[in-house]
Amino acid sequence: MNPTGTVPLVDLAEQHSRIAREVEESVLEVLRSGRYTGGPVVEQFEQEFAAYCGTAHTVSVNSGTAALHAALLALDIGAGDEVITVSNTFVATVEAIVAVGARPVFVDVYADDHTMEPGLLEPAITPRTKAIIPVHLYGQMTDMDPILDIARRHGVAVIEDASQAQGAAYNGHRAGSMGDIGCFSFYPSKNLGSAGEAGACVTSSGSLAVELRRVRDHGQTERYHHGTFGLNFRLPAIQAAVLSVKLRYLEEWNDLRRAHAATYQTLLSGSDLILPLERSGNRHVYYVYVIRSVDRDELATHLSDHGVGTGIHYPIPVHLQPPYEMYGQGPGSLPHTEELAASILSLPIYPEMTERQLEYVAGAVRAFAAPVATMP
Ligand SMILES: *Cc1c(COP(=O)(O)O)cnc(C)c1O
């Protein structure tokens, strides 16, 4: 029934097999060039990615976590400052805030699309607030217009965590291009993934681009002159070579992810599951396909028994994780975030999935999801 025996959550070996020759040739070129960090291959990727995002500059770094860390350092955010973000995110968003010595302040998310609820921002702003970090979760951009409006009125910076949203758009604006700085991860499973660890900051501010370039290279203003604090966040040239090849496929891959999501929508509608919501004006690029079920854990077990890989993005909100509890208000303080963590389940979605695999997964879900209860 299922030609591959299983349907994994992601299949990076399959992705590589389709573009192997191009990727392997460009990696070999870097190896033979003798330029392993910085240099023309990195600069070329930076130009291509800036053009893709519609920003003036890309400053590549060596992870998405580093991108967020560099953005906060470039904006001179540190001890005594507050940064507002969501708890419904991958932990790295909050790690970066704590790493610069600032205090994370959590606001809740919309129950329907799981992204930051802008109406909750104003009461969370204090004289110490220096930035807001909306997270474009699962491949869909946050409701940016009201966030940018509030930030402008309060003189606060906006850093987009666009790690899960390469190529997503909001009213025609690409992810990363709307705030002061957009941060991306190119972790291998992301829509645009490296063959290891990689990330980038994008900005249209020339002065922030200069700051970001210093921060990623030990704060150097010129060789061995360390004018500002920095670290080593430089991107290895091999990763830039891989990313340049894959960037040429990103639009096609995102379109396939959207087509697969539409197929799931057709095959799963009418069940008692809550399916992902694409807000009007948005281009969702489905980094993950997240459904909600009252019997999430049983459904995950059932799917695993049928050879279908699933994930939970994420099972424990950041404000309930030990190192970050001290910054939040404890259990019950972010009701939507906490409800979602208990009911979300990510189904396989990746460009190379076949129609048969989609039908197999949907069939396995439907076999379990015979209506037994309704969502609260
Ligand atoms: C993946 C991810 C990061 C971190 O990226 P790394 O490259 O793994 O450091 C940050 N924020 C979000 C929302 C992510 O999904």
PDB file of C-alpha atoms in Angstrom, residues 25-167:
ATOM      1  CA  GLU A  25      30.325  20.184  -7.658  1.00  0.00           C
ATOM      2  CA  SER A  26      30.007  23.526  -5.926  1.00  0.00           C
ATOM      3  CA  VAL A  27      31.247  22.077  -2.615  1.00  0.00           C
ATOM      4  CA  LEU A  28      34.262  20.587  -4.425  1.00  0.00           C
ATOM      5  CA  GLU A  29      34.990  23.979  -5.991  1.00  0.00           C
ATOM      6  CA  VAL A  30      35.170  25.534  -2.528  1.00  0.00           C
ATOM      7  CA  LEU A  31      37.442  22.754  -1.271  1.00  0.00           C
ATOM      8  CA  ARG A  32      39.796  23.301  -4.212  1.00  0.00           C
ATOM      9  CA  SER A  33      39.696  27.108  -3.937  1.00  0.00           C
ATOM     10  CA  GLY A  34      41.443  27.389  -0.574  1.00  0.00           C
ATOM     11  CA  ARG A  35      38.892  30.041   0.591  1.00  0.00           C
ATOM     12  CA  TYR A  36      36.945  28.390   3.387  1.00  0.00           C
ATOM     13  CA  THR A  37      35.411  31.280   5.292  1.00  0.00           C
ATOM     14  CA  GLY A  38      34.284  34.591   3.793  1.00  0.00           C
ATOM     15  CA  GLY A  39      35.308  35.247   0.201  1.00  0.00           C
ATOM     16  CA  PRO A  40      33.411  35.344  -3.093  1.00  0.00           C
ATOM     17  CA  VAL A  41      31.179  32.306  -2.531  1.00  0.00           C
ATOM     18  CA  VAL A  42      29.831  33.765   0.728  1.00  0.00           C
ATOM     19  CA  GLU A  43      29.426  37.221  -0.816  1.00  0.00           C
ATOM     20  CA  GLN A  44      27.571  35.794  -3.789  1.00  0.00           C
ATOM     21  CA  PHE A  45      25.098  33.969  -1.570  1.00  0.00           C
ATOM     22  CA  GLU A  46      24.583  37.125   0.478  1.00  0.00           C
ATOM     23  CA  GLN A  47      23.673  39.093  -2.653  1.00  0.00           C
ATOM     24  CA  GLU A  48      21.348  36.376  -3.928  1.00  0.00           C
ATOM     25  CA  PHE A  49      19.546  36.016  -0.604  1.00  0.00           C
ATOM     26  CA  ALA A  50      19.122  39.792  -0.170  1.00  0.00           C
ATOM     27  CA  ALA A  51      17.591  39.952  -3.648  1.00  0.00           C
ATOM     28  CA  TYR A  52      15.311  37.037  -2.774  1.00  0.00           C
ATOM     29  CA  CYS A  53      14.083  38.698   0.430  1.00  0.00           C
ATOM     30  CA  GLY A  54      13.789  42.155  -1.126  1.00  0.00           C
ATOM     31  CA  THR A  55      16.283  43.738   1.298  1.00  0.00           C
ATOM     32  CA  ALA A  56      19.402  45.794   0.593  1.00  0.00           C
ATOM     33  CA  HIS A  57      21.739  43.570   2.628  1.00  0.00           C
ATOM     34  CA  THR A  58      22.277  40.040   3.851  1.00  0.00           C
ATOM     35  CA  VAL A  59      24.875  39.371   6.550  1.00  0.00           C
ATOM     36  CA  SER A  60      25.354  35.610   6.683  1.00  0.00           C
ATOM     37  CA  VAL A  61      26.162  33.940  10.002  1.00  0.00           C
ATOM     38  CA  ASN A  62      26.703  30.388  11.215  1.00  0.00           C
ATOM     39  CA  SER A  63      23.243  29.577  12.652  1.00  0.00           C
ATOM     40  CA  GLY A  64      19.785  30.999  13.207  1.00  0.00           C
ATOM     41  CA  THR A  65      20.610  31.343  16.890  1.00  0.00           C
ATOM     42  CA  ALA A  66      23.681  33.413  15.926  1.00  0.00           C
ATOM     43  CA  ALA A  67      21.508  35.566  13.636  1.00  0.00           C
ATOM     44  CA  LEU A  68      19.228  36.486  16.557  1.00  0.00           C
ATOM     45  CA  HIS A  69      22.196  37.011  18.887  1.00  0.00           C
ATOM     46  CA  ALA A  70      23.967  39.213  16.303  1.00  0.00           C
ATOM     47  CA  ALA A  71      20.785  41.238  15.651  1.00  0.00           C
ATOM     48  CA  LEU A  72      20.380  42.037  19.355  1.00  0.00           C
ATOM     49  CA  LEU A  73      24.081  42.967  19.683  1.00  0.00           C
ATOM     50  CA  ALA A  74      23.953  45.147  16.550  1.00  0.00           C
ATOM     51  CA  LEU A  75      20.969  47.011  18.037  1.00  0.00           C
ATOM     52  CA  ASP A  76      22.989  47.472  21.252  1.00  0.00           C
ATOM     53  CA  ILE A  77      20.476  45.577  23.386  1.00  0.00           C
ATOM     54  CA  GLY A  78      21.794  44.151  26.662  1.00  0.00           C
ATOM     55  CA  ALA A  79      21.614  44.263  30.454  1.00  0.00           C
ATOM     56  CA  GLY A  80      18.631  46.191  31.815  1.00  0.00           C
ATOM     57  CA  ASP A  81      16.711  45.987  28.536  1.00  0.00           C
ATOM     58  CA  GLU A  82      13.514  44.061  27.829  1.00  0.00           C
ATOM     59  CA  VAL A  83      12.609  42.258  24.614  1.00  0.00           C
ATOM     60  CA  ILE A  84       9.031  41.142  23.963  1.00  0.00           C
ATOM     61  CA  THR A  85       8.518  37.843  22.189  1.00  0.00           C
ATOM     62  CA  VAL A  86       6.373  34.699  22.268  1.00  0.00           C
ATOM     63  CA  SER A  87       6.792  31.533  24.286  1.00  0.00           C
ATOM     64  CA  ASN A  88       5.282  29.510  21.444  1.00  0.00           C
ATOM     65  CA  THR A  89       8.557  29.236  19.512  1.00  0.00           C
ATOM     66  CA  PHE A  90      11.736  27.231  19.216  1.00  0.00           C
ATOM     67  CA  VAL A  91      13.848  27.980  22.290  1.00  0.00           C
ATOM     68  CA  ALA A  92      16.570  29.809  20.311  1.00  0.00           C
ATOM     69  CA  THR A  93      14.463  32.981  20.042  1.00  0.00           C
ATOM     70  CA  VAL A  94      14.586  33.330  23.815  1.00  0.00           C
ATOM     71  CA  GLU A  95      18.164  32.048  24.225  1.00  0.00           C
ATOM     72  CA  ALA A  96      19.469  34.981  22.183  1.00  0.00           C
ATOM     73  CA  ILE A  97      17.695  37.509  24.419  1.00  0.00           C
ATOM     74  CA  VAL A  98      19.130  35.904  27.550  1.00  0.00           C
ATOM     75  CA  ALA A  99      22.583  35.592  25.911  1.00  0.00           C
ATOM     76  CA  VAL A 100      22.897  39.397  25.553  1.00  0.00           C
ATOM     77  CA  GLY A 101      21.799  39.881  29.182  1.00  0.00           C
ATOM     78  CA  ALA A 102      18.357  41.280  28.373  1.00  0.00           C
ATOM     79  CA  ARG A 103      15.070  40.090  29.842  1.00  0.00           C
ATOM     80  CA  PRO A 104      12.548  38.190  27.684  1.00  0.00           C
ATOM     81  CA  VAL A 105       8.920  39.284  28.172  1.00  0.00           C
ATOM     82  CA  PHE A 106       6.346  36.803  26.857  1.00  0.00           C
ATOM     83  CA  VAL A 107       3.027  37.578  25.193  1.00  0.00           C
ATOM     84  CA  ASP A 108       0.449  35.017  24.078  1.00  0.00           C
ATOM     85  CA  VAL A 109      -0.377  33.966  20.519  1.00  0.00           C
ATOM     86  CA  TYR A 110      -3.583  33.745  18.494  1.00  0.00           C
ATOM     87  CA  ALA A 111      -5.277  30.400  19.057  1.00  0.00           C
ATOM     88  CA  ASP A 112      -6.032  30.010  15.342  1.00  0.00           C
ATOM     89  CA  ASP A 113      -2.714  30.698  13.589  1.00  0.00           C
ATOM     90  CA  HIS A 114      -0.368  30.332  16.587  1.00  0.00           C
ATOM     91  CA  THR A 115       1.510  33.642  15.993  1.00  0.00           C
ATOM     92  CA  MET A 116       1.998  36.704  18.245  1.00  0.00           C
ATOM     93  CA  GLU A 117      -1.226  38.529  19.131  1.00  0.00           C
ATOM     94  CA  PRO A 118      -0.418  42.226  18.528  1.00  0.00           C
ATOM     95  CA  GLY A 119      -3.250  43.384  20.813  1.00  0.00           C
ATOM     96  CA  LEU A 120      -1.266  42.086  23.786  1.00  0.00           C
ATOM     97  CA  LEU A 121       1.871  44.132  23.042  1.00  0.00           C
ATOM     98  CA  GLU A 122       0.928  47.574  24.319  1.00  0.00           C
ATOM     99  CA  PRO A 123       0.387  46.499  27.967  1.00  0.00           C
ATOM    100  CA  ALA A 124       3.710  44.606  27.877  1.00  0.00           C
ATOM    101  CA  ILE A 125       5.745  47.660  26.814  1.00  0.00           C
ATOM    102  CA  THR A 126       7.732  49.456  29.543  1.00  0.00           C
ATOM    103  CA  PRO A 127      10.405  52.184  29.409  1.00  0.00           C
ATOM    104  CA  ARG A 128      12.972  49.348  29.295  1.00  0.00           C
ATOM    105  CA  THR A 129      11.497  47.698  26.174  1.00  0.00           C
ATOM    106  CA  LYS A 130      14.029  47.852  23.338  1.00  0.00           C
ATOM    107  CA  ALA A 131      12.723  45.366  20.791  1.00  0.00           C
ATOM    108  CA  ILE A 132       9.876  43.075  19.760  1.00  0.00           C
ATOM    109  CA  ILE A 133      10.670  39.715  18.173  1.00  0.00           C
ATOM    110  CA  PRO A 134       7.675  38.268  16.302  1.00  0.00           C
ATOM    111  CA  VAL A 135       8.213  34.672  15.158  1.00  0.00           C
ATOM    112  CA  HIS A 136       6.880  33.642  11.736  1.00  0.00           C
ATOM    113  CA  LEU A 137       5.869  30.230  13.000  1.00  0.00           C
ATOM    114  CA  TYR A 138       5.490  27.085  10.871  1.00  0.00           C
ATOM    115  CA  GLY A 139       6.025  29.051   7.624  1.00  0.00           C
ATOM    116  CA  GLN A 140       3.421  31.790   8.100  1.00  0.00           C
ATOM    117  CA  MET A 141       4.216  35.431   8.791  1.00  0.00           C
ATOM    118  CA  THR A 142       2.946  37.144  11.917  1.00  0.00           C
ATOM    119  CA  ASP A 143       0.385  39.952  11.628  1.00  0.00           C
ATOM    120  CA  MET A 144       3.135  42.539  10.993  1.00  0.00           C
ATOM    121  CA  ASP A 145       1.282  45.823  10.321  1.00  0.00           C
ATOM    122  CA  PRO A 146      -0.065  46.333  13.864  1.00  0.00           C
ATOM    123  CA  ILE A 147       3.272  45.190  15.353  1.00  0.00           C
ATOM    124  CA  LEU A 148       5.250  47.684  13.249  1.00  0.00           C
ATOM    125  CA  ASP A 149       2.759  50.413  14.105  1.00  0.00           C
ATOM    126  CA  ILE A 150       3.070  49.830  17.880  1.00  0.00           C
ATOM    127  CA  ALA A 151       6.867  49.558  17.613  1.00  0.00           C
ATOM    128  CA  ARG A 152       7.122  52.860  15.723  1.00  0.00           C
ATOM    129  CA  ARG A 153       4.909  54.658  18.215  1.00  0.00           C
ATOM    130  CA  HIS A 154       7.070  53.463  21.114  1.00  0.00           C
ATOM    131  CA  GLY A 155      10.460  53.795  19.399  1.00  0.00           C
ATOM    132  CA  VAL A 156      11.136  50.081  19.727  1.00  0.00           C
ATOM    133  CA  ALA A 157      13.019  47.920  17.184  1.00  0.00           C
ATOM    134  CA  VAL A 158      11.434  44.936  15.419  1.00  0.00           C
ATOM    135  CA  ILE A 159      13.528  41.811  14.800  1.00  0.00           C
ATOM    136  CA  GLU A 160      11.700  39.192  12.728  1.00  0.00           C
ATOM    137  CA  ASP A 161      12.500  35.595  13.606  1.00  0.00           C
ATOM    138  CA  ALA A 162      11.937  34.305  10.067  1.00  0.00           C
ATOM    139  CA  SER A 163      13.800  31.030  10.659  1.00  0.00           C
ATOM    140  CA  GLN A 164      10.768  28.979   9.603  1.00  0.00           C
ATOM    141  CA  ALA A 165       9.571  31.274   6.842  1.00  0.00           C
ATOM    142  CA  GLN A 166      12.035  31.616   3.946  1.00  0.00           C
ATOM    143  CA  GLY A 167       9.908  32.909   1.068  1.00  0.00           C
TER     144      GLY A 167
END
